[in-house]
PDB file of C-alpha atoms in Angstrom:
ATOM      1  CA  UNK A   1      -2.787 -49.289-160.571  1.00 96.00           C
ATOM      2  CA  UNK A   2      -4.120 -48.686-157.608  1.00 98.00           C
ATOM      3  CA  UNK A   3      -4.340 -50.641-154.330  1.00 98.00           C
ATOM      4  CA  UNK A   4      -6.851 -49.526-151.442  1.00 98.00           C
ATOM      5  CA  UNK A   5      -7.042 -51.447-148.121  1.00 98.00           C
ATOM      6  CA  UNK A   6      -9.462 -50.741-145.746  1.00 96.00           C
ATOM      7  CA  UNK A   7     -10.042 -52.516-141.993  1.00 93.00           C
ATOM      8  CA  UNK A   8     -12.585 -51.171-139.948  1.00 77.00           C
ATOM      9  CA  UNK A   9     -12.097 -47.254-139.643  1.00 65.00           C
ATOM     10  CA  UNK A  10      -8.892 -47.172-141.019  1.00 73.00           C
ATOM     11  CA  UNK A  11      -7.959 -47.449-144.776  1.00 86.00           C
ATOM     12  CA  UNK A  12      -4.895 -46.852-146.681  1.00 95.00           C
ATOM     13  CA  UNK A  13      -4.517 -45.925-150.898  1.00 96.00           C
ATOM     14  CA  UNK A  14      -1.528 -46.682-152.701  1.00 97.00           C
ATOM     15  CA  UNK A  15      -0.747 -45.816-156.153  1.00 98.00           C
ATOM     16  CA  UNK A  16       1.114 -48.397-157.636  1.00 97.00           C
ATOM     17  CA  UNK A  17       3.897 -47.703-160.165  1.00 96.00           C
ATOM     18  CA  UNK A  18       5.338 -50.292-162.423  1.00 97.00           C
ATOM     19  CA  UNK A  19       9.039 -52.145-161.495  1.00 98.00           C
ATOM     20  CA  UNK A  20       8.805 -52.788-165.467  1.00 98.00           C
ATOM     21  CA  UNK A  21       7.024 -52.341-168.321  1.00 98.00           C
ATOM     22  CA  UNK A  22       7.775 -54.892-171.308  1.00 98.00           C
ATOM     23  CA  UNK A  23       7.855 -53.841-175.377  1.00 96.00           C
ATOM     24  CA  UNK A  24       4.313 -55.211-175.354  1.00 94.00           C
ATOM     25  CA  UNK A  25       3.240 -52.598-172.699  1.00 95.00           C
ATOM     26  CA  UNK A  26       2.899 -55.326-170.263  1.00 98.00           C
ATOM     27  CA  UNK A  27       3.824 -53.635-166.242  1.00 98.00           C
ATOM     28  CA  UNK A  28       5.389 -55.871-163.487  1.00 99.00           C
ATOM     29  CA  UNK A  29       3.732 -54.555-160.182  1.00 99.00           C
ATOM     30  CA  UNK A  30       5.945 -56.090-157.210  1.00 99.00           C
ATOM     31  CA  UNK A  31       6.473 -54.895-153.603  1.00 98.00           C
ATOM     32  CA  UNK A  32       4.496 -54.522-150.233  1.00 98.00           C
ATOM     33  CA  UNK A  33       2.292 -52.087-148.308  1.00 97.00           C
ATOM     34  CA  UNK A  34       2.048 -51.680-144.325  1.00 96.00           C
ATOM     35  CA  UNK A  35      -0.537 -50.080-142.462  1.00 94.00           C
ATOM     36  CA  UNK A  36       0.298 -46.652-140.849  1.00 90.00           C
ATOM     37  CA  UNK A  37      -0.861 -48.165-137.464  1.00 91.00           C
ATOM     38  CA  UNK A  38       1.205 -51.738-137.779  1.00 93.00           C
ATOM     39  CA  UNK A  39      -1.916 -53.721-137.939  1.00 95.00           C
ATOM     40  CA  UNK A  40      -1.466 -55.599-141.088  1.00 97.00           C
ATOM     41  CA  UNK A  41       0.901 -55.846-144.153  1.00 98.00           C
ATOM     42  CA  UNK A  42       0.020 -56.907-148.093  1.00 98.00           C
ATOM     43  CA  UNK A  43       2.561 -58.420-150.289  1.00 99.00           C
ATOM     44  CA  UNK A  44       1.950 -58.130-154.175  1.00 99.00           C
ATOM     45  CA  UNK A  45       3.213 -59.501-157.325  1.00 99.00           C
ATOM     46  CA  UNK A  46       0.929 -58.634-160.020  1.00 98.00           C
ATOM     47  CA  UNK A  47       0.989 -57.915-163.986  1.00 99.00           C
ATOM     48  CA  UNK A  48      -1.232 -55.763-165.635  1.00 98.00           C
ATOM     49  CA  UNK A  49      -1.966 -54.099-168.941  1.00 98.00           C
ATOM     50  CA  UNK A  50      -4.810 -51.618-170.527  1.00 96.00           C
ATOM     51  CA  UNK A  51      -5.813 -50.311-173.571  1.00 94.00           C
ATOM     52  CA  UNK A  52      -8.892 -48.582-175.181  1.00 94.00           C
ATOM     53  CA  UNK A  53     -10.477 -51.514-175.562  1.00 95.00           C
ATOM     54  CA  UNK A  54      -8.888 -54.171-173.386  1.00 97.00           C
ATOM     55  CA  UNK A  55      -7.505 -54.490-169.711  1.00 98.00           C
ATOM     56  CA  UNK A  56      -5.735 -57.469-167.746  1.00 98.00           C
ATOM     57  CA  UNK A  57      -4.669 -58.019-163.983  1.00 99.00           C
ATOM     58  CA  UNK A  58      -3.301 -61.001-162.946  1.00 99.00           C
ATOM     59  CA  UNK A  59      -1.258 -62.057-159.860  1.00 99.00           C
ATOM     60  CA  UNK A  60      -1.025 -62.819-156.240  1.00 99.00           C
ATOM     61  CA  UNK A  61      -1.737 -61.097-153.195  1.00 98.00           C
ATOM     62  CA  UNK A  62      -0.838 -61.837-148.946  1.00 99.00           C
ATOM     63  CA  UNK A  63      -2.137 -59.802-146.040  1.00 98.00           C
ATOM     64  CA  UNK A  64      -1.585 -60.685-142.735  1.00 98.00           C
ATOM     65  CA  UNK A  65      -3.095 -59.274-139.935  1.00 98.00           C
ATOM     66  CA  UNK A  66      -0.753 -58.353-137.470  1.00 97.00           C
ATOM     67  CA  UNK A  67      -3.003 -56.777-134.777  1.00 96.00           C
ATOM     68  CA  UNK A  68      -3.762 -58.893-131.629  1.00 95.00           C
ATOM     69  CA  UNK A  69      -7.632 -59.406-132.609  1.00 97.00           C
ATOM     70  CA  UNK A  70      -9.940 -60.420-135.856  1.00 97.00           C
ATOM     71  CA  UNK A  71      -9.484 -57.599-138.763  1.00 97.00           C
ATOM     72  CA  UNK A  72     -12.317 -56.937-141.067  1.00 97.00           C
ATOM     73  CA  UNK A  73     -11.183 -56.056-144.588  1.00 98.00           C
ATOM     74  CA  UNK A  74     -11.708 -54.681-147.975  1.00 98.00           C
ATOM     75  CA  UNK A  75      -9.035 -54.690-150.467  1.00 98.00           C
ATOM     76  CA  UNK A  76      -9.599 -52.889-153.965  1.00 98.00           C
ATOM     77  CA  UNK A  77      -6.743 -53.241-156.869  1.00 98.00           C
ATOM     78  CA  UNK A  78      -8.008 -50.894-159.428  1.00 98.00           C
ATOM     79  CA  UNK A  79      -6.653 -50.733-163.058  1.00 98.00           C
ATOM     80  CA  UNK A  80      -7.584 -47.770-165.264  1.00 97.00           C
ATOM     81  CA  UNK A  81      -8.610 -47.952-168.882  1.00 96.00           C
ATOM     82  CA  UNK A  82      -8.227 -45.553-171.841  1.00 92.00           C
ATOM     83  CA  UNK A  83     -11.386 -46.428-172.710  1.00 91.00           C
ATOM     84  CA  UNK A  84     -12.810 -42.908-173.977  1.00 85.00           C
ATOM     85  CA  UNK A  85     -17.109 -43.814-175.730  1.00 83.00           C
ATOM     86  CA  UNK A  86     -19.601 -46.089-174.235  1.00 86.00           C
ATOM     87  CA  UNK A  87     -18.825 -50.144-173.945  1.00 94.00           C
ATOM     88  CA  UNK A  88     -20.242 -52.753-173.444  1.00 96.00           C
ATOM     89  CA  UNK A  89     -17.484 -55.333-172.265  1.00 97.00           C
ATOM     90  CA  UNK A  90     -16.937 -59.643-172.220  1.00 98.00           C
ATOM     91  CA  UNK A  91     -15.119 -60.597-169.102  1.00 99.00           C
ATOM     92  CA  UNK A  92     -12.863 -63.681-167.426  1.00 99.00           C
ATOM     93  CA  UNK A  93     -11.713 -63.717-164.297  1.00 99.00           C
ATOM     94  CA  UNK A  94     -10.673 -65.913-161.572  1.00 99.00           C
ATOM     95  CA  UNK A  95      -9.790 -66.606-157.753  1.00 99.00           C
ATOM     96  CA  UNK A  96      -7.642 -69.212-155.202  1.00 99.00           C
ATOM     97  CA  UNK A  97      -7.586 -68.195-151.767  1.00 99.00           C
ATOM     98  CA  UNK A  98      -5.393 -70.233-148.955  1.00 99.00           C
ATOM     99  CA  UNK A  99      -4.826 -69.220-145.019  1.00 99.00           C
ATOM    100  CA  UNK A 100      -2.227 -69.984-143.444  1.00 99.00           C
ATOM    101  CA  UNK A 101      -2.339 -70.047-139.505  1.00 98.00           C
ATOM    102  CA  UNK A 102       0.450 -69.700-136.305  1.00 96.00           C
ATOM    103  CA  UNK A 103      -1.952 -71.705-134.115  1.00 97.00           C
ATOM    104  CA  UNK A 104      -5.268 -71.604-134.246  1.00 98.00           C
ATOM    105  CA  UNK A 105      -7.617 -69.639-136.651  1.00 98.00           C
ATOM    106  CA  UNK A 106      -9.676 -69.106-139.240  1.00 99.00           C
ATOM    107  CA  UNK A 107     -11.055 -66.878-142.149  1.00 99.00           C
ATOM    108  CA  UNK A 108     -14.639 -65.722-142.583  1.00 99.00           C
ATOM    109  CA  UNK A 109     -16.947 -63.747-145.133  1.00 99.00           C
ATOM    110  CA  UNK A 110     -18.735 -60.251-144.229  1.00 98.00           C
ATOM    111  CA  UNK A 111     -21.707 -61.005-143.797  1.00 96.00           C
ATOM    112  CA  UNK A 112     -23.821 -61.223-147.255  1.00 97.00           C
ATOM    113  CA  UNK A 113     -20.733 -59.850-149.225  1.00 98.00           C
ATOM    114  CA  UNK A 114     -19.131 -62.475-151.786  1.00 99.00           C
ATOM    115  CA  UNK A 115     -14.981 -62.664-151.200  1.00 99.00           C
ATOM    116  CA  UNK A 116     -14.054 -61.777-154.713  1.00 99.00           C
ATOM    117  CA  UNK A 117     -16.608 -59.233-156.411  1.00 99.00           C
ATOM    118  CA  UNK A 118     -15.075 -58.022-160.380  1.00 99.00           C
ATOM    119  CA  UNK A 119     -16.188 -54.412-161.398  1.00 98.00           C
ATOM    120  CA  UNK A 120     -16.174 -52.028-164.596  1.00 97.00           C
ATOM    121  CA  UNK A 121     -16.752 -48.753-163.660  1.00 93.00           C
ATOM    122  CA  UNK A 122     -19.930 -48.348-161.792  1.00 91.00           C
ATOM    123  CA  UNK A 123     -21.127 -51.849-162.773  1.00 95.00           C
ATOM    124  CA  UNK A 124     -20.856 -55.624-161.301  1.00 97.00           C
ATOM    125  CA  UNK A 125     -18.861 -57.886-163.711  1.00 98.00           C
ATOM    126  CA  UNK A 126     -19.417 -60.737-161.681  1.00 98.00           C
ATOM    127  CA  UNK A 127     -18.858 -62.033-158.582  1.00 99.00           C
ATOM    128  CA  UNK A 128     -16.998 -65.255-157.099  1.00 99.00           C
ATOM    129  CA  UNK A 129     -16.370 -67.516-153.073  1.00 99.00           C
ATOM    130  CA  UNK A 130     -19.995 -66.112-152.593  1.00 98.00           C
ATOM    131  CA  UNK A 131     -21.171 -65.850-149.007  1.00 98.00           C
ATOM    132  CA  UNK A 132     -21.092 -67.764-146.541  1.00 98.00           C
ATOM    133  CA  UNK A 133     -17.565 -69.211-146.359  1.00 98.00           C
ATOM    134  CA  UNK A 134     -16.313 -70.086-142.954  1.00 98.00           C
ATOM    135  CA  UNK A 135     -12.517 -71.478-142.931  1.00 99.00           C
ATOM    136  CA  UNK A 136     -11.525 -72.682-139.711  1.00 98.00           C
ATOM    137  CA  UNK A 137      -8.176 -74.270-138.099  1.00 98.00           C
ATOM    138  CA  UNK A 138      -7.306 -75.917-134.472  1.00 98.00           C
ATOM    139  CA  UNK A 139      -3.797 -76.023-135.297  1.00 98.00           C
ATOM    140  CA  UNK A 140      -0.941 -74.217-137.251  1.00 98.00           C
ATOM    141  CA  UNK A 141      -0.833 -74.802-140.992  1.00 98.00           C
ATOM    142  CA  UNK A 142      -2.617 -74.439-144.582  1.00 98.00           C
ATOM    143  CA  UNK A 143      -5.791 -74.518-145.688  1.00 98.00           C
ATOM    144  CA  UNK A 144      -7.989 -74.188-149.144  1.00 99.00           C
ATOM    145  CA  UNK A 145     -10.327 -71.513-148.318  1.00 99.00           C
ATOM    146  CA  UNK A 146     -11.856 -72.235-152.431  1.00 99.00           C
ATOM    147  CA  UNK A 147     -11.386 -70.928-155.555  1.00 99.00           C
ATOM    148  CA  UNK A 148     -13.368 -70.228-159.081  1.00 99.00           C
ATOM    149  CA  UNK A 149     -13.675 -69.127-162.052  1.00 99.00           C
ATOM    150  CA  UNK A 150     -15.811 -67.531-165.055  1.00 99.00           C
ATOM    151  CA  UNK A 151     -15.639 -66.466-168.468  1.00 98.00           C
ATOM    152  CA  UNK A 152     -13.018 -69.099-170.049  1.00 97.00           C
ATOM    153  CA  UNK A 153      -9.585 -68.645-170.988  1.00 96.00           C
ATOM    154  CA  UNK A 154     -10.413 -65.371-173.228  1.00 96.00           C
ATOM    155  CA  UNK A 155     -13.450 -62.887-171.831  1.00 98.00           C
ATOM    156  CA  UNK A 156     -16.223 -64.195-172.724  1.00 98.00           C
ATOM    157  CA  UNK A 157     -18.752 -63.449-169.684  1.00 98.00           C
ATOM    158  CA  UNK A 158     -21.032 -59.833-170.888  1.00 97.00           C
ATOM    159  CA  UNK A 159     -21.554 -57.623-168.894  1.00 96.00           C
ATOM    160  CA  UNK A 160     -22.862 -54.025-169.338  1.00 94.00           C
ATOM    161  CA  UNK A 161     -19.695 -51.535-169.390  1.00 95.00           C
ATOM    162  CA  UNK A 162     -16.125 -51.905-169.956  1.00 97.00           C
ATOM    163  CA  UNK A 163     -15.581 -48.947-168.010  1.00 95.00           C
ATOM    164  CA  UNK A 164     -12.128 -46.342-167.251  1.00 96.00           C
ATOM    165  CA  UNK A 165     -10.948 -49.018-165.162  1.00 97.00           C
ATOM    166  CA  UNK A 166     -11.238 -52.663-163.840  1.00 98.00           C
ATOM    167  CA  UNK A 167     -11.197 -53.819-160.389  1.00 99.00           C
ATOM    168  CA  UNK A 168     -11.092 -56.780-158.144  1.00 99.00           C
ATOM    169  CA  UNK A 169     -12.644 -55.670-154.501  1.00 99.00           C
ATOM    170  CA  UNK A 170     -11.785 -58.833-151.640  1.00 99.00           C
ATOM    171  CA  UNK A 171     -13.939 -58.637-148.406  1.00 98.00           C
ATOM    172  CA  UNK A 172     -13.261 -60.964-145.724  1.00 99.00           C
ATOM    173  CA  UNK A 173     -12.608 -61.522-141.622  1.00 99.00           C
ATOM    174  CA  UNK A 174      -9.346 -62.820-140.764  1.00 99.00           C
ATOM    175  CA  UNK A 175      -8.309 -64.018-137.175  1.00 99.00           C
ATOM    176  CA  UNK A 176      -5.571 -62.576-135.241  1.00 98.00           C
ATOM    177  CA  UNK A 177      -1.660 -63.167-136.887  1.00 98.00           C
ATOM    178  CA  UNK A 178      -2.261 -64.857-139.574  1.00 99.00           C
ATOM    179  CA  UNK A 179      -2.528 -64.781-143.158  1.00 99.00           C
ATOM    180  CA  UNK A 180      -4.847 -64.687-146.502  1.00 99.00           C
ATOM    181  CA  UNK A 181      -3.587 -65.421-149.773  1.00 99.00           C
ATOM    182  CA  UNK A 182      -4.906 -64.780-153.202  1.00 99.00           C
ATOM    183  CA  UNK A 183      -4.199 -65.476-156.412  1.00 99.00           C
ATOM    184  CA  UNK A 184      -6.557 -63.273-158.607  1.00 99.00           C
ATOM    185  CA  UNK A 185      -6.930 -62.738-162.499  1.00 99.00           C
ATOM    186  CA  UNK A 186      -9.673 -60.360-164.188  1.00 99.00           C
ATOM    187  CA  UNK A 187      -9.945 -59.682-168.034  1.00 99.00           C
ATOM    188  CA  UNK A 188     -12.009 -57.556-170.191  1.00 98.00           C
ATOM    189  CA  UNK A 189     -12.498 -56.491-173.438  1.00 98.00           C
ATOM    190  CA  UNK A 190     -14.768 -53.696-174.480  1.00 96.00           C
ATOM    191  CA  UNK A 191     -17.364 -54.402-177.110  1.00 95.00           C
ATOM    192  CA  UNK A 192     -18.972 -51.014-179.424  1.00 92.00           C
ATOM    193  CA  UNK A 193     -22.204 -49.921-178.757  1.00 87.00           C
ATOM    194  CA  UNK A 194     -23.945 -49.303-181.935  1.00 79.00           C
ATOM    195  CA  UNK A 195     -25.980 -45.545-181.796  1.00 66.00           C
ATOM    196  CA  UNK A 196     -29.100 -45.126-181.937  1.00 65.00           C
ATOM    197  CA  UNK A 197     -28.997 -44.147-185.602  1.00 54.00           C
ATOM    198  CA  UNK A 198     -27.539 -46.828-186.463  1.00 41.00           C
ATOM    199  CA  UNK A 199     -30.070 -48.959-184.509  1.00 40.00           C
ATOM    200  CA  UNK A 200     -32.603 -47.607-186.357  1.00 44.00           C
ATOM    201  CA  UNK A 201     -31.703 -47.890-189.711  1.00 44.00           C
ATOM    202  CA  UNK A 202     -31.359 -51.919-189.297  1.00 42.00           C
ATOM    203  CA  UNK A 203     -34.952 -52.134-187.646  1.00 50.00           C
ATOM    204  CA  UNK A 204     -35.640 -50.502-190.892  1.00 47.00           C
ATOM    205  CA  UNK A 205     -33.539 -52.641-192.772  1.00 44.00           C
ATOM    206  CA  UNK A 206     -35.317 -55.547-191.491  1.00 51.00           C
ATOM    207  CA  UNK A 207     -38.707 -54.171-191.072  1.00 41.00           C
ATOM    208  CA  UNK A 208     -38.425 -53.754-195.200  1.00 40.00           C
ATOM    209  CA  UNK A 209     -36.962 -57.382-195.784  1.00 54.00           C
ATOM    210  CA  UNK A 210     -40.191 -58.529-194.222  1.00 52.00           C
ATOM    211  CA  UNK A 211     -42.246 -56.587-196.045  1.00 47.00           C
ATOM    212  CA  UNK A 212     -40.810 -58.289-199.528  1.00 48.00           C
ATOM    213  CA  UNK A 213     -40.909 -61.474-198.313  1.00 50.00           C
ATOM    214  CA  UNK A 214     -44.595 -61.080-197.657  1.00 52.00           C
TER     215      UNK A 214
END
């Protein structure tokens, strides 16, 4: 896996390397990354599998910001594929998002950009905590920023590629020393595209039905 966090003009990529793998093929993903600068730290616990045909990330994720303003961010946790021909895929996927605050504070969305935004590849999956959502505290504590969900307990959402990998990009504005926290899940399994050929031959297939019913 990979994990890429960027806040304003600074970003950082991490490759991610299993703590375990189970007989299933199943990893365990568990430990934290800091910015180079100090300005913020992520925490992650997350398991994750992938296959030709199917791919799984599911887990929970903290960053606090650490710097002495607001912090824009971006957070990407990409999971490659071994998918190898074209797919078509079925997707699930879900989101819970709390902050927690040292005073006060609050948590915002970039502008138009939704919080939790699922892709395949180069295409949208789907998208969840759409803008605007505008989280606000006077006082230390917890708060709900939302969460959602699509596709069921098994993918079951289409979308147009089940691509080499699967990712789960979260954009949001977070106030000075405190902290977001996610729990995340996206699923996908890919789904043959039938050629052309074969396209063709069951137009003609049906074309010919027709033509003895008539």
């Amino acid at each position: 896996m990979t994990l890429t966090v960027n806040s304003g003009a600074f970003g950082k990529q991490v490759n991610l390397n299993p703590n375990s793998v189970s007989a299933s093929g199943m990893g365990t993903y568990t430990g934290s990354v800091a910015a180079s600068d100090g300005l913020w730290n992520v925490n992650y616990n997350f398991s994750a599998a992938s296959a030709t045909d199917t791919a799984m990330q599911s887990g929970s994720m903290s960053i606090q910001n650490l710097s002495g303003g607001e912090m824009t961010f971006s957070i990407t946790l990409s999971l490659p594929t071994a998918a190898f021909e074209p797919l078509s895929g079925l997707f699930n996927g879900s989101i819970s998002a709390v902050l927690f605050t040292s005073g006060a504070g609050y948590f915002r969305s970039v502008d138009t950009a939704p919080c939790w935004l699922a892709t395949s590849g180069a295409s949208v999956v789907n998208s969840l905590l759409a803008a605007p959502v505008n989280v606000n505290r006077n006082s230390t504590g917890t708060t709900l920023i939302g969460s959602a969900a699509f596709g069921g307990s098994t993918p079951s959402l289409p979308a147009p590629t089940f691509g080499t990998n699967i990712a789960v990009t979260l954009s949001f504005v977070l106030s000075a020393g405190d902290t977001a926290s996610f729990s995340t899940q996206l699923g996908g399994a890919g789904v043959a595209i039938p050629a052309p050929g074969v396209l063709a031959v069951l137009g003609g297939a049906g074309l010919l039905n027709r033509r003895r019913r008539r």
